[in-house]
Amino acid sequence: MPDVTADLPPPVNHVLVDFENVHEINHAVIGNKTVSFTLLLGARQTKLDVSLVEKLLEHAASVQLVRLSSSGKNALDFTLAYYVGRAVAADPTGFFHIVSKDTGYDPLIEHLRSKHIRAHRHDDFTSLTFSGPAKLPAPIPIAATPKPKSPIKPKAPPASLDQRETQVLAHLRKPSATRPKNKDKLASFFVAHLGHKITDGQALDLIENLSQAGHLTIGEKGKVTYHLEPK
């Protein structure tokens, strides 16, 4: 029987940026074929970097620019929540990414996940990852004020999603391995096993990819069934 899922388009990643909170935009995200990009500006934000404007215009079909007409406490937060709701209603099977350091969005993220909506918050673009093979280069700072350079301890690059899949599969296939029976517990296990180098949202994406690859099945109430024989 032919695989009917092979012809399905990849899921859309809906990226909504709180520009009052995050000012460094990764230009490579804009125009990515799997991304719908929404940039929200406060009423007092009247200037944008020319290169960013050019990028937004170049990919206008997949970009939404929202500027508030008046300011107020949490005005942009409530507006962003509205646009997330619209996107979820239009594409409930998509991935939804809020880029903001504001932890006030976390209750919204938790509520969406309780409704089985794949939603995540990222402090900045360096922690933003998508499901699938697409990889993003480092973000380009815009309108940044030069700061004195200080010695930076080099860090090892984070493992790719494929490497993480290999790591967790190798562990789960061990005869003595602990295999959590619940999706949420499995996500927490992945975070701990990978040395807390991934977020809870990335752990859920990892589970989604393993499920799509046939290594596990998520049943009712998040029950996990494993299919760990090498393919």
Tab-separated table of C-alpha atoms in Angstrom:
chain	number	residue	atom	x	y	z
A	1	MET	CA	0.000	0.000	0.000
A	2	PRO	CA	1.473	3.420	-0.940
A	3	ASP	CA	2.389	5.796	1.876
A	4	VAL	CA	-0.283	8.496	1.606
A	5	THR	CA	1.614	10.701	4.080
A	6	ALA	CA	4.564	11.016	1.706
A	7	ASP	CA	2.752	13.603	-0.396
A	8	LEU	CA	1.549	15.690	2.539
A	9	PRO	CA	3.206	19.103	2.945
A	10	PRO	CA	5.394	19.643	6.017
A	11	PRO	CA	3.717	21.299	9.009
A	12	VAL	CA	3.817	25.105	9.115
A	13	ASN	CA	5.871	26.779	11.848
A	14	HIS	CA	4.048	29.926	12.976
A	15	VAL	CA	6.641	32.314	14.441
A	16	LEU	CA	5.315	35.323	16.389
A	17	VAL	CA	7.911	37.832	17.610
A	18	ASP	CA	7.426	40.219	20.540
A	19	PHE	CA	9.611	43.014	19.124
A	20	GLU	CA	9.273	45.071	22.302
A	21	ASN	CA	11.127	42.271	24.052
A	22	VAL	CA	13.404	40.743	21.390
A	23	HIS	CA	15.278	43.040	18.996
A	24	GLU	CA	17.615	40.599	17.245
A	25	ILE	CA	15.860	38.920	14.327
A	26	ASN	CA	17.231	35.919	12.469
A	27	HIS	CA	16.606	37.012	8.872
A	28	ALA	CA	16.894	33.405	7.662
A	29	VAL	CA	13.601	32.545	9.366
A	30	ILE	CA	11.756	35.042	7.154
A	31	GLY	CA	10.948	33.414	3.836
A	32	ASN	CA	11.616	29.868	5.030
A	33	LYS	CA	9.126	27.746	3.092
A	34	THR	CA	7.775	26.129	6.273
A	35	VAL	CA	7.388	29.402	8.222
A	36	SER	CA	4.600	31.937	8.675
A	37	PHE	CA	6.230	34.995	10.298
A	38	THR	CA	4.429	37.619	12.404
A	39	LEU	CA	6.315	40.617	13.821
A	40	LEU	CA	4.493	42.619	16.499
A	41	LEU	CA	5.662	46.176	17.293
A	42	GLY	CA	4.627	48.452	20.123
A	43	ALA	CA	3.011	51.827	19.455
A	44	ARG	CA	6.261	53.653	20.228
A	45	GLN	CA	8.430	51.527	17.948
A	46	THR	CA	8.653	53.643	14.809
A	47	LYS	CA	11.977	52.526	13.317
A	48	LEU	CA	13.083	49.281	11.698
A	49	ASP	CA	16.440	48.329	10.232
A	50	VAL	CA	16.479	48.753	6.427
A	51	SER	CA	17.745	45.220	5.798
A	52	LEU	CA	14.915	43.801	7.907
A	53	VAL	CA	12.316	45.861	6.033
A	54	GLU	CA	13.730	44.652	2.700
A	55	LYS	CA	13.511	41.043	3.889
A	56	LEU	CA	9.923	41.506	5.064
A	57	LEU	CA	8.915	43.044	1.722
A	58	GLU	CA	10.692	40.317	-0.241
A	59	HIS	CA	8.586	37.651	1.469
A	60	ALA	CA	5.405	39.640	2.038
A	61	ALA	CA	3.187	36.648	1.221
A	62	SER	CA	4.326	34.765	4.345
A	63	VAL	CA	4.864	37.801	6.610
A	64	GLN	CA	2.480	39.729	8.838
A	65	LEU	CA	3.574	43.053	10.364
A	66	VAL	CA	1.415	44.201	13.290
A	67	ARG	CA	1.971	47.596	14.936
A	68	LEU	CA	-0.175	48.658	17.858
A	69	SER	CA	-1.892	52.023	17.523
A	70	SER	CA	-1.831	52.737	21.266
A	71	SER	CA	0.283	51.697	24.221
A	72	GLY	CA	-0.678	50.241	27.576
A	73	LYS	CA	0.341	47.645	30.135
A	74	ASN	CA	0.597	44.225	28.454
A	75	ALA	CA	-0.997	45.657	25.302
A	76	LEU	CA	1.365	43.826	22.962
A	77	ASP	CA	1.113	40.608	25.005
A	78	PHE	CA	-2.668	40.489	24.628
A	79	THR	CA	-2.428	41.317	20.926
A	80	LEU	CA	0.110	38.546	20.347
A	81	ALA	CA	-2.154	36.080	22.178
A	82	TYR	CA	-4.984	37.087	19.812
A	83	TYR	CA	-2.849	36.362	16.738
A	84	VAL	CA	-1.736	33.029	18.190
A	85	GLY	CA	-5.397	32.108	18.634
A	86	ARG	CA	-6.192	33.053	15.043
A	87	ALA	CA	-3.280	30.966	13.765
A	88	VAL	CA	-4.301	27.946	15.864
A	89	ALA	CA	-7.887	28.172	14.596
A	90	ALA	CA	-6.670	28.299	10.985
A	91	ASP	CA	-3.969	25.617	11.322
A	92	PRO	CA	-4.457	23.420	14.417
A	93	THR	CA	-1.820	20.909	13.239
A	94	GLY	CA	0.949	23.512	12.940
A	95	PHE	CA	3.774	24.416	15.307
A	96	PHE	CA	3.485	27.721	17.170
A	97	HIS	CA	6.559	29.616	18.386
A	98	ILE	CA	6.464	32.777	20.519
A	99	VAL	CA	9.845	34.534	20.540
A	100	SER	CA	10.050	36.587	23.731
A	101	LYS	CA	11.904	36.599	27.039
A	102	ASP	CA	8.608	37.442	28.760
A	103	THR	CA	7.673	34.442	30.935
A	104	GLY	CA	4.153	35.867	31.160
A	105	TYR	CA	3.403	33.926	27.963
A	106	ASP	CA	4.107	30.581	29.675
A	107	PRO	CA	0.563	30.072	31.075
A	108	LEU	CA	-0.749	30.531	27.515
A	109	ILE	CA	1.766	27.952	26.242
A	110	GLU	CA	0.747	25.487	28.965
A	111	HIS	CA	-2.945	25.969	28.143
A	112	LEU	CA	-2.357	25.380	24.424
A	113	ARG	CA	-0.379	22.215	25.149
A	114	SER	CA	-3.201	20.947	27.367
A	115	LYS	CA	-5.330	21.179	24.211
A	116	HIS	CA	-2.696	19.183	22.267
A	117	ILE	CA	-1.500	22.286	20.409
A	118	ARG	CA	2.245	22.238	19.696
A	119	ALA	CA	3.236	25.586	21.189
A	120	HIS	CA	6.584	26.801	22.519
A	121	ARG	CA	8.194	29.980	23.845
A	122	HIS	CA	11.806	30.879	22.991
A	123	ASP	CA	13.879	33.559	24.728
A	124	ASP	CA	15.529	34.431	21.404
A	125	PHE	CA	16.196	33.030	17.939
A	126	THR	CA	19.237	31.023	19.068
A	127	SER	CA	16.916	28.598	20.882
A	128	LEU	CA	14.379	28.423	18.038
A	129	THR	CA	14.331	25.040	16.300
A	130	PHE	CA	11.903	23.602	13.790
A	131	SER	CA	10.763	20.038	13.205
A	132	GLY	CA	12.245	18.667	9.995
A	133	PRO	CA	15.571	18.998	8.146
A	134	ALA	CA	15.667	22.802	7.858
A	135	LYS	CA	18.507	24.457	9.773
A	136	LEU	CA	18.830	28.137	10.524
A	137	PRO	CA	22.016	30.223	10.652
A	138	ALA	CA	22.772	32.499	13.576
A	139	PRO	CA	20.598	35.616	14.000
A	140	ILE	CA	21.687	38.980	12.601
A	141	PRO	CA	21.628	41.782	15.200
A	142	ILE	CA	19.767	44.906	14.064
A	143	ALA	CA	20.121	48.435	15.382
A	144	ALA	CA	22.475	47.151	18.051
A	145	THR	CA	24.652	49.457	20.141
A	146	PRO	CA	28.317	48.345	20.128
A	147	LYS	CA	29.376	46.843	23.444
A	148	PRO	CA	32.876	46.222	24.827
A	149	LYS	CA	34.072	42.754	23.994
A	150	SER	CA	34.801	40.384	26.846
A	151	PRO	CA	36.453	36.970	26.719
A	152	ILE	CA	33.896	34.290	25.951
A	153	LYS	CA	34.413	30.690	26.847
A	154	PRO	CA	33.848	28.662	23.660
A	155	LYS	CA	30.887	26.333	23.737
A	156	ALA	CA	30.421	23.123	21.849
A	157	PRO	CA	27.736	23.436	19.148
A	158	PRO	CA	24.389	21.892	20.164
A	159	ALA	CA	23.595	18.476	18.800
A	160	SER	CA	21.281	18.411	15.790
A	161	LEU	CA	17.832	16.867	16.032
A	162	ASP	CA	19.085	13.763	14.161
A	163	GLN	CA	21.961	13.356	16.642
A	164	ARG	CA	19.571	13.684	19.563
A	165	GLU	CA	17.275	11.067	18.043
A	166	THR	CA	20.238	8.700	17.678
A	167	GLN	CA	21.304	9.309	21.286
A	168	VAL	CA	17.916	8.670	22.856
A	169	LEU	CA	17.138	5.687	20.603
A	170	ALA	CA	20.462	4.062	21.499
A	171	HIS	CA	19.626	4.459	25.185
A	172	LEU	CA	16.017	3.286	24.920
A	173	ARG	CA	17.116	0.150	23.026
A	174	LYS	CA	19.329	-0.993	25.923
A	175	PRO	CA	17.769	-3.993	27.719
A	176	SER	CA	18.169	-2.281	31.095
A	177	ALA	CA	16.822	1.106	29.949
A	178	THR	CA	14.007	2.860	31.759
A	179	ARG	CA	11.203	3.591	29.295
A	180	PRO	CA	8.647	6.128	30.580
A	181	LYS	CA	5.056	5.131	29.850
A	182	ASN	CA	3.682	8.675	29.612
A	183	LYS	CA	4.425	11.374	27.000
A	184	ASP	CA	5.125	14.144	29.530
A	185	LYS	CA	7.401	11.894	31.582
A	186	LEU	CA	9.204	10.853	28.400
A	187	ALA	CA	9.802	14.527	27.518
A	188	SER	CA	11.250	15.160	31.000
A	189	PHE	CA	13.398	12.045	30.616
A	190	PHE	CA	14.816	13.316	27.293
A	191	VAL	CA	15.676	16.695	28.848
A	192	ALA	CA	17.515	14.985	31.717
A	193	HIS	CA	19.207	12.354	29.528
A	194	LEU	CA	20.558	15.025	27.153
A	195	GLY	CA	22.057	16.973	30.038
A	196	HIS	CA	19.380	19.695	30.079
A	197	LYS	CA	20.727	20.966	26.730
A	198	ILE	CA	17.239	21.044	25.216
A	199	THR	CA	14.037	22.794	26.269
A	200	ASP	CA	10.771	21.068	27.148
A	201	GLY	CA	9.414	22.219	23.792
A	202	GLN	CA	12.343	20.684	21.908
A	203	ALA	CA	11.832	17.442	23.834
A	204	LEU	CA	8.196	17.352	22.661
A	205	ASP	CA	9.376	17.969	19.075
A	206	LEU	CA	11.800	15.057	19.495
A	207	ILE	CA	8.932	12.812	20.598
A	208	GLU	CA	6.877	13.968	17.594
A	209	ASN	CA	9.706	13.091	15.185
A	210	LEU	CA	10.265	9.673	16.782
A	211	SER	CA	6.532	9.033	16.503
A	212	GLN	CA	6.466	10.034	12.826
A	213	ALA	CA	9.475	7.752	12.210
A	214	GLY	CA	7.569	4.826	13.725
A	215	HIS	CA	9.764	4.356	16.807
A	216	LEU	CA	6.898	4.997	19.209
A	217	THR	CA	3.146	5.582	19.303
A	218	ILE	CA	1.303	8.096	21.485
A	219	GLY	CA	-2.082	6.763	22.528
A	220	GLU	CA	-4.941	8.006	24.648
A	221	LYS	CA	-3.998	10.163	27.642
A	222	GLY	CA	-0.420	10.345	26.365
A	223	LYS	CA	0.360	6.629	26.810
A	224	VAL	CA	3.608	5.714	25.020
A	225	THR	CA	4.099	2.431	23.136
A	226	TYR	CA	7.632	1.731	21.903
A	227	HIS	CA	8.684	0.131	18.595
A	228	LEU	CA	12.447	0.087	19.061
A	229	GLU	CA	13.562	-2.663	16.708
A	230	PRO	CA	16.239	-1.252	14.323
A	231	LYS	CA	14.673	-0.344	10.985
